[in-house]
Amino acid sequence: MAVFEEIVDENGVYKFFYDGVWRKSSSGKSVTIINPTTRKPHFRVQACTQEEVNKVVETAKLAQKSWAKTPLWKRAELLHKAAAILKEQKAPIAECLVKEIAKPAKDAVTEVVRSGDLVSYCAEEGVRILGEGKLLVSDSFPGNERTKYCLTSKIPLGVVLAIPPFNYPVNLAVSKIAPALIAGNSIVLKPPTQGAVAALHMVHCFHLAGFPKGLISCVTGKGSEIGDFLTMHPSINCISFTGGDTGISISKKAGMIPLQMELGGKDACIILEDADLDLAAANIVKGGFSYSGQRCTAVKVALVMESVADTLVEKVKAKVAKLTVGAPEDDCDITPVVTESSANFIEGLVMDAKQKAATFCQEYKREGNLIWPLLLDNVLPDMRIAWEEPFGPVLPVIRINSVEEGIHHCNASNFGLQGCVFTRDINKAILISDAMETGTVQINSAPSRGPDHFPFQGLKDSGIGSQGITNSINMMTKIKSTVINLPTPSYTVG
Ligand SMILES: NC(=O)c1ccc[n+]([C@@H]2O[C@H](COP(=O)([O-])OP(=O)(O)OC[C@H]3O[C@@H](n4cnc5c(N)ncnc54)[C@H](O)[C@@H]3O)[C@@H](O)[C@H]2O)c1
């Protein structure tokens, strides 16, 4: 497409972006992106060098200084422009998502539109919350007269490094980029390999909106070559990361800078005896199998009261049988998982459950990266699938005999992202919500991130900090105080 002509070189390798220009890496090397459906090379991106990362970060540092002095309304105006272009270009970007990460065609379009909406909302929220500060007076603290007026405002951090995961490479990139920019920071984006080309298209939309040179950069390459170099770079002032355990090692290595970490989950769904079982079954299937289970907030274990387990399992089975399985281009419900190694990992969990005698509600079936949806009943705590995140279309059911047993399983996990409970008794639901050690509990609905302005956070190994538009903007700022000192208390006149 003509709009995106300049982002690709004459050999069909996608360029990286900094200082307002699309460039080829001096490495002369590229990283290949395999289409999960065909398992054949589909795209190539630049393998950037450490010297290039240095240049990118230093340019971002310079650009941030003048961006911080750009009026807030102008920053918002540019974000609104970028959001509009992103939505206009939803078709080519969605097409990349289909080819790179096998996202079903309709969901791919939804991701881009949702991203545009997020950017606009962020611009609006930014002008409100960054335009306000606080006034404190000294005489509220013992021993003080009213001689000091403290004005607090929010100032940017500097250069924000954004690292999104493969499953939402556009949405989870803009959820970092937009708050960073509205708050006056510059951005260095390191997209995931699978999803990099969609992310590069998205960055071009920001470029077309007219942001100043150097403010937004995007480097691509092997995590092993530039990952640590980027996350430990002394000129990076904040890291916003979404992904798996990599985030734990980044947190240990990063310097004294604010971190926003959105990591893995093992979201539990507790189903009580009085639950609306049709509602629960519909949510378990949607929550467990949308995008083939490759969602941080997928239902990853169902904890069902024994007395309703047979009925619920039958209802879930009936719905699983209706899921379509095939290519993302055909908008199937279940599409190939992102890589062959992912598929192998999922298969390992399935084989372990088989060996330990879980009940297979469907036959296990796999062709290449495509794994048919699988419900495993009578899963026991000694099975890996009871604890590990498959990130695939496999859902374990653990039968429980008390609410306490369900809460205990949920809280014994290293993860604490979200959880959900199905019951008609709101009092019980609140008690369970309080007892579950997770960042969010959904009552009578599957876990999910969003709407994007809701706070979203994980406890334990599921993350550091809280995101959601308002929280992300606040997280990407620092408080600055200016104190006006008066020679006499201000209430002595008159
Ligand atoms: N909590 C959330 O909001 C949330 C949302 C989506 C996905 N996730 C989690 O993400 C995981 C799946 O995504 P993934 O497979 O892309 O995760 P991942 O941890 O493998 O990769 C995430 C990102 O880190 C990059 N990376 C890899 N090594 C790096 C290094 N040494 N330094 C810097 N960056 C490096 C990758 O290229 C990618 O961009 C799952 O565990 C899922 O639960 C969490």
XYZ file of C-alpha atoms and ligand atoms in Angstrom:
538
model
C 0.000 0.000 0.000
C 1.273 3.439 -0.960
C 0.789 4.821 2.571
C 3.220 2.267 3.939
C 5.659 2.172 0.982
C 8.492 3.884 2.815
C 8.535 1.459 5.750
C 9.849 -1.432 3.664
C 13.132 -1.682 1.712
C 13.759 -2.921 -1.830
C 14.308 -6.466 -0.555
C 10.991 -6.524 1.269
C 12.581 -6.153 4.708
C 10.700 -3.819 7.058
C 12.775 -0.874 8.242
C 13.183 0.423 11.754
C 12.338 3.987 12.722
C 14.134 6.782 14.495
C 14.700 10.514 14.203
C 11.690 10.745 11.919
C 13.150 8.463 9.218
C 12.636 4.815 8.246
C 16.040 3.114 8.070
C 17.894 -0.074 7.242
C 20.139 -1.513 9.905
C 23.887 -1.356 9.342
C 23.988 -5.004 10.467
C 22.754 -6.026 7.012
C 20.883 -8.765 8.865
C 17.210 -9.404 9.319
C 14.929 -11.402 11.604
C 12.395 -13.652 9.899
C 8.771 -13.777 11.005
C 7.125 -17.138 10.441
C 3.426 -17.203 9.585
C 1.939 -19.481 12.295
C -0.631 -20.872 9.846
C 1.625 -21.794 6.924
C 4.733 -22.175 9.119
C 6.636 -20.482 6.282
C 8.638 -17.225 6.422
C 6.273 -14.330 5.803
C 7.960 -11.062 6.794
C 11.438 -9.849 7.673
C 12.454 -7.003 9.981
C 15.807 -5.329 10.618
C 18.179 -6.875 13.140
C 19.268 -3.635 14.811
C 22.672 -3.337 16.445
C 23.588 -2.048 19.895
C 25.112 1.083 18.285
C 21.775 1.764 16.623
C 19.977 1.282 19.934
C 22.361 3.837 21.433
C 21.555 6.371 18.716
C 17.823 5.744 19.079
C 17.871 6.265 22.836
C 20.048 9.380 22.646
C 17.762 10.882 19.973
C 14.734 10.090 22.124
C 16.404 11.808 25.070
C 16.957 15.009 23.081
C 13.484 15.022 21.516
C 11.834 14.617 24.918
C 13.270 17.889 26.201
C 11.329 20.037 23.743
C 8.260 17.763 23.795
C 7.957 18.373 27.536
C 7.646 22.088 26.720
C 4.945 21.504 24.097
C 1.526 22.666 25.360
C -0.633 19.845 26.646
C -3.473 20.655 24.228
C -1.064 20.341 21.295
C 0.146 16.956 22.509
C -3.486 15.866 22.758
C -4.255 17.201 19.286
C -1.488 15.077 17.746
C -2.667 11.989 19.611
C -6.204 12.493 18.295
C -4.752 12.759 14.784
C -2.757 9.545 15.236
C -5.868 7.764 16.521
C -7.837 8.807 13.436
C -5.083 7.632 11.041
C -4.759 4.344 12.928
C -8.473 3.705 12.497
C -8.354 4.709 8.817
C -5.566 2.191 8.289
C -7.220 -0.618 10.223
C -7.394 -2.982 7.239
C -3.668 -3.204 6.357
C -2.658 -3.354 10.030
C -5.207 -6.071 10.774
C -3.914 -8.003 7.780
C -0.444 -8.070 9.390
C -1.961 -9.403 12.627
C -3.632 -12.206 10.676
C -0.365 -13.215 8.984
C 2.039 -12.696 11.895
C 0.132 -13.960 14.906
C -2.812 -15.827 13.303
C -5.357 -13.558 14.947
C -8.863 -14.218 13.543
C -9.597 -11.550 10.903
C -12.455 -9.813 12.761
C -10.594 -9.727 16.078
C -7.597 -8.240 14.280
C -9.701 -5.305 13.055
C -11.225 -4.918 16.529
C -7.738 -4.695 18.050
C -6.789 -1.783 15.781
C -10.050 0.117 16.296
C -9.844 -0.397 20.076
C -6.283 0.942 19.914
C -7.425 4.108 18.150
C -10.110 4.592 20.803
C -7.534 4.071 23.543
C -5.254 6.759 22.071
C -8.140 9.271 21.867
C -9.344 8.507 25.387
C -5.800 8.900 26.656
C -5.508 12.337 25.030
C -8.761 13.416 26.702
C -7.856 11.970 30.080
C -4.380 13.506 29.859
C -5.601 17.060 29.361
C -7.835 16.653 32.417
C -5.528 14.987 34.912
C -2.258 16.595 33.832
C -3.865 20.014 33.760
C -4.614 19.767 37.450
C -2.293 19.879 40.434
C -2.595 20.314 44.152
C -2.230 23.218 46.546
C -1.097 22.509 50.102
C -0.709 25.047 52.859
C 1.755 24.668 55.703
C -0.465 25.367 58.728
C -2.211 22.012 58.568
C 0.955 20.405 59.985
C 1.597 20.961 63.708
C 3.980 23.772 64.550
C 3.549 25.622 61.246
C 2.019 28.952 60.383
C 0.464 29.639 56.982
C 3.759 30.802 55.482
C 4.293 28.136 52.835
C 2.194 27.333 49.800
C 3.128 24.112 48.054
C 2.087 23.700 44.403
C 2.409 20.188 43.037
C 2.290 19.239 39.402
C 3.109 16.170 37.325
C 6.233 16.181 35.199
C 7.423 13.593 32.647
C 9.983 10.907 33.444
C 12.009 11.182 30.214
C 12.473 8.258 27.828
C 9.943 5.444 28.237
C 10.824 2.010 26.887
C 7.731 0.092 25.735
C 7.884 -3.681 25.262
C 4.577 -5.325 24.327
C 3.901 -9.073 23.850
C 2.936 -10.913 20.679
C -0.750 -11.396 21.484
C -1.796 -7.732 21.287
C 1.200 -6.116 19.579
C -0.777 -3.016 18.574
C -3.132 -2.530 21.517
C -0.534 -3.265 24.202
C 1.920 -0.972 22.418
C -0.437 2.024 22.255
C -1.477 1.425 25.878
C 2.131 2.414 26.687
C 2.845 4.907 23.894
C -0.191 7.157 24.338
C 0.120 7.710 28.133
C 3.864 8.261 27.764
C 3.422 10.877 25.041
C 0.546 12.803 26.592
C 2.569 13.033 29.804
C 5.502 14.610 27.925
C 7.795 11.595 27.600
C 9.449 10.216 24.485
C 9.041 6.602 23.454
C 11.320 3.792 22.341
C 9.272 0.805 21.236
C 10.701 -2.708 21.032
C 7.934 -4.815 19.493
C 7.739 -8.607 19.816
C 9.141 -10.504 16.822
C 5.721 -11.976 15.957
C 3.680 -8.799 15.652
C 6.591 -6.505 14.783
C 5.275 -5.654 11.322
C 1.833 -4.683 12.644
C 3.608 -2.537 15.247
C 5.766 -0.863 12.579
C 2.626 0.020 10.602
C 1.109 1.481 13.785
C 4.256 3.559 14.415
C 3.972 4.910 10.858
C 0.463 6.157 11.691
C 1.956 8.167 14.574
C 4.656 9.456 12.206
C 2.020 10.529 9.663
C 0.180 12.406 12.421
C 3.182 14.751 12.578
C 4.867 14.065 15.924
C 8.291 15.767 16.211
C 11.352 13.904 14.977
C 12.971 11.546 17.456
C 10.025 11.490 19.832
C 8.876 8.034 18.763
C 11.308 5.309 17.721
C 10.916 1.653 17.024
C 13.810 -0.815 17.084
C 13.545 -4.415 15.993
C 15.898 -7.296 16.492
C 16.726 -10.319 18.518
C 15.878 -10.068 22.222
C 19.193 -11.809 22.967
C 21.184 -9.091 21.139
C 19.394 -5.886 22.025
C 16.978 -6.874 24.840
C 19.259 -6.522 27.860
C 21.124 -3.663 26.229
C 17.876 -1.731 25.943
C 16.394 -2.539 29.333
C 19.666 -1.760 31.126
C 20.455 1.365 29.069
C 21.319 4.274 31.387
C 19.228 6.754 29.376
C 15.992 4.786 29.741
C 13.900 6.379 32.494
C 10.951 3.978 32.700
C 10.092 0.514 31.391
C 6.559 -0.518 30.578
C 6.575 -4.225 29.752
C 3.872 -6.771 29.033
C 4.762 -10.415 28.601
C 5.754 -13.522 30.489
C 8.571 -14.410 32.895
C 11.003 -12.261 30.866
C 9.485 -9.399 32.852
C 10.720 -10.904 36.110
C 14.320 -11.012 34.877
C 14.038 -7.500 33.416
C 12.800 -6.245 36.815
C 15.843 -7.742 38.505
C 18.275 -6.194 36.034
C 16.731 -2.758 35.489
C 18.176 0.247 37.258
C 16.479 2.585 39.708
C 13.624 3.486 37.393
C 9.834 3.075 37.588
C 8.648 -0.245 36.189
C 5.229 -1.186 34.914
C 5.115 -4.958 34.557
C 2.089 -6.835 33.238
C 3.029 -10.480 33.329
C 1.449 -13.909 33.091
C -1.613 -15.285 34.801
C -3.445 -18.460 35.730
C -6.877 -16.918 36.023
C -9.234 -19.130 37.996
C -12.960 -19.315 37.486
C -14.860 -20.474 40.598
C -18.345 -21.860 39.932
C -20.654 -22.233 42.934
C -23.692 -24.514 43.284
C -26.155 -21.661 42.820
C -24.499 -20.293 39.659
C -26.352 -19.669 36.407
C -24.661 -22.592 34.660
C -25.537 -21.444 31.131
C -23.969 -18.072 31.825
C -20.929 -19.733 33.417
C -20.502 -22.165 30.502
C -20.736 -19.370 27.920
C -18.127 -17.342 29.793
C -15.807 -20.298 30.313
C -15.816 -21.012 26.586
C -15.397 -17.369 25.582
C -12.862 -16.737 28.339
C -10.929 -19.958 27.819
C -10.854 -20.256 24.053
C -11.000 -16.759 22.502
C -7.876 -16.228 20.402
C -7.118 -19.869 21.122
C -6.483 -19.168 24.810
C -3.563 -16.820 24.039
C -4.771 -14.068 26.315
C -3.276 -13.027 29.649
C -6.779 -12.952 31.121
C -7.998 -16.187 29.562
C -9.841 -18.503 31.953
C -6.938 -20.857 32.686
C -8.533 -23.129 35.271
C -12.192 -23.797 36.133
C -12.797 -24.688 39.802
C -16.272 -26.215 39.908
C -18.326 -27.391 42.869
C -18.657 -31.162 42.551
C -22.471 -31.107 42.776
C -22.822 -29.051 39.555
C -19.672 -30.220 37.793
C -21.276 -32.901 35.581
C -23.939 -30.505 34.297
C -21.472 -27.678 33.753
C -18.943 -29.865 31.951
C -21.677 -31.115 29.600
C -22.736 -27.540 28.811
C -19.136 -26.470 28.178
C -18.524 -29.539 26.009
C -21.562 -28.731 23.873
C -20.284 -25.201 23.284
C -16.722 -26.352 22.569
C -18.122 -28.660 19.874
C -19.477 -25.598 18.081
C -16.139 -23.748 17.923
C -14.763 -23.474 14.405
C -11.158 -24.544 13.928
C -8.937 -23.380 11.056
C -7.301 -20.403 9.419
C -7.426 -16.861 10.810
C -8.288 -15.593 7.310
C -11.551 -17.581 7.597
C -12.212 -15.950 10.954
C -12.221 -19.291 12.762
C -12.604 -19.327 16.543
C -9.561 -21.517 17.035
C -6.514 -20.662 14.932
C -2.899 -21.895 15.006
C -0.933 -20.897 18.103
C 1.849 -18.419 17.575
C 4.898 -20.677 17.206
C 5.800 -24.305 16.896
C 7.573 -24.158 20.252
C 4.373 -22.849 21.852
C 2.443 -25.756 20.337
C 5.076 -28.187 21.630
C 4.868 -26.681 25.117
C 1.069 -26.982 25.138
C 1.345 -30.576 23.948
C 3.745 -31.283 26.843
C 1.104 -30.102 29.329
C -1.555 -32.238 27.620
C 0.647 -35.362 27.653
C 1.462 -34.855 31.320
C -2.285 -34.669 32.108
C -2.903 -37.779 30.024
C -0.225 -39.737 31.831
C -1.725 -38.685 35.169
C -5.227 -39.754 34.066
C -7.159 -36.531 33.483
C -10.480 -37.050 31.676
C -10.257 -35.952 28.029
C -13.628 -34.465 26.991
C -12.441 -34.387 23.373
C -9.757 -36.285 21.566
C -6.412 -34.429 21.494
C -5.759 -33.283 17.951
C -2.951 -31.198 16.483
C -1.855 -30.306 12.944
C 1.252 -28.107 12.833
C 0.581 -25.166 15.142
C -3.161 -25.788 15.094
C -4.455 -27.423 18.280
C -8.136 -28.353 18.537
C -9.918 -27.017 21.647
C -9.590 -29.373 24.548
C -11.390 -29.552 27.887
C -9.673 -31.644 30.552
C -11.931 -32.780 33.404
C -10.924 -34.249 36.788
C -7.599 -32.435 36.755
C -5.658 -32.927 39.995
C -3.106 -30.703 41.700
C -0.213 -32.991 40.742
C -0.746 -32.198 37.048
C 1.276 -29.394 35.446
C -1.840 -28.011 33.722
C -3.319 -27.279 37.177
C -0.654 -24.596 37.696
C 1.043 -23.664 34.433
C -0.203 -21.197 31.847
C -0.715 -23.139 28.574
C -1.361 -20.043 26.435
C -3.310 -22.317 24.125
C -6.800 -23.803 23.657
C -6.623 -26.260 26.562
C -8.739 -25.746 29.672
C -8.471 -27.774 32.883
C -11.442 -28.384 35.185
C -10.736 -29.082 38.845
C -13.667 -30.336 40.908
C -13.902 -28.818 44.383
C -15.952 -29.687 47.463
C -15.939 -26.310 49.154
C -15.482 -22.646 48.358
C -12.405 -22.665 50.583
C -10.826 -25.357 48.431
C -11.313 -23.160 45.352
C -9.865 -20.094 47.048
C -6.956 -22.141 48.333
C -6.099 -23.362 44.809
C -6.358 -19.859 43.419
C -4.132 -18.378 46.115
C -1.552 -21.162 45.984
C -0.625 -20.004 42.462
C 2.457 -17.833 41.873
C 0.253 -15.726 39.652
C -2.434 -13.264 40.731
C -3.735 -11.511 37.639
C -7.525 -11.906 37.590
C -10.114 -14.375 38.783
C -13.849 -14.747 38.505
C -16.732 -16.219 40.443
C -20.163 -17.372 39.268
C -22.941 -17.279 41.862
C -26.376 -15.708 42.264
C -25.486 -14.683 45.830
C -23.827 -11.258 45.769
C -22.826 -11.541 49.432
C -20.867 -14.723 48.761
C -19.382 -13.168 45.621
C -18.003 -10.227 47.598
C -16.530 -12.504 50.276
C -14.828 -14.596 47.606
C -13.598 -11.522 45.762
C -11.966 -10.279 48.960
C -10.369 -13.673 49.582
C -8.919 -14.139 46.082
C -5.344 -12.846 45.845
C -5.640 -11.379 42.365
C -5.491 -7.867 40.913
C -9.133 -8.037 39.757
C -12.091 -10.326 40.409
C -14.982 -10.427 37.950
C -18.379 -11.368 39.309
C -20.471 -13.408 36.855
C -18.203 -12.748 33.893
C -14.953 -14.133 32.538
C -11.759 -12.238 33.350
C -10.848 -9.535 30.875
C -8.687 -6.484 30.467
C -10.755 -3.444 29.826
C -12.574 -1.322 29.089
C -9.126 0.186 28.709
C -9.675 2.938 31.285
C -10.333 0.429 34.098
C -7.402 -0.211 36.451
C -5.622 -3.420 35.497
C -2.957 -5.034 37.635
C -1.479 -8.312 38.770
C -0.336 -9.409 42.199
C 2.671 -11.671 42.903
C 4.395 -12.880 39.700
C 1.661 -11.266 37.602
C 3.146 -7.827 37.760
C 4.233 -4.542 39.262
C 2.074 -1.429 39.333
C -1.296 -0.825 37.796
C -2.248 0.137 34.287
C -5.407 1.360 32.655
C -5.317 4.770 31.003
C -5.401 7.003 34.111
C -2.996 4.853 36.107
C -0.560 4.613 33.212
C -0.483 8.368 32.727
C 0.162 8.863 36.444
C 2.785 6.126 36.483
C 4.689 7.822 33.658
C 5.021 11.072 35.578
C 6.735 12.296 38.702
C 5.397 14.753 41.229
C 7.159 18.088 41.285
C 6.601 20.604 44.081
C 7.176 24.336 44.034
C 6.968 25.975 47.457
C 6.148 29.668 47.804
C 7.606 30.978 51.069
C 5.998 34.058 52.572
C 7.730 36.353 55.065
C 4.614 36.437 57.253
C 1.618 34.123 57.632
C -0.801 34.892 54.818
C -3.848 35.391 57.082
C -2.409 38.299 59.085
C -3.725 41.076 56.816
C -7.261 42.492 57.165
N -0.669 -9.101 32.304
C -0.900 -8.677 31.078
O -1.409 -7.596 30.863
C -0.537 -9.507 29.890
C -1.112 -9.209 28.651
C -0.769 -9.992 27.552
C 0.130 -11.040 27.694
N 0.665 -11.311 28.912
C 1.581 -12.426 29.081
O 2.529 -12.440 28.011
C 2.952 -13.769 27.763
C 2.870 -14.055 26.285
O 3.516 -13.070 25.545
P 4.989 -13.280 24.951
O 5.184 -14.709 24.603
O 5.151 -12.252 23.885
O 5.873 -12.923 26.221
P 7.471 -12.821 26.319
O 7.774 -12.517 27.737
O 8.118 -13.974 25.671
O 7.840 -11.542 25.415
C 7.348 -10.264 25.702
C 8.217 -9.230 25.029
O 9.537 -9.251 25.583
C 10.497 -9.232 24.539
N 11.765 -9.788 25.044
C 12.184 -11.073 25.058
N 13.390 -11.167 25.648
C 13.732 -9.920 26.033
C 14.834 -9.362 26.719
N 15.845 -10.107 27.151
N 14.836 -8.045 26.954
C 13.810 -7.262 26.554
N 12.732 -7.728 25.904
C 12.698 -9.044 25.647
C 9.811 -9.998 23.439
O 10.418 -9.739 22.196
C 8.406 -9.434 23.527
O 8.344 -8.185 22.899
C 2.030 -14.653 28.585
O 2.713 -15.072 29.730
C 0.879 -13.722 28.952
O 0.183 -14.088 30.106
C 0.353 -10.565 30.010
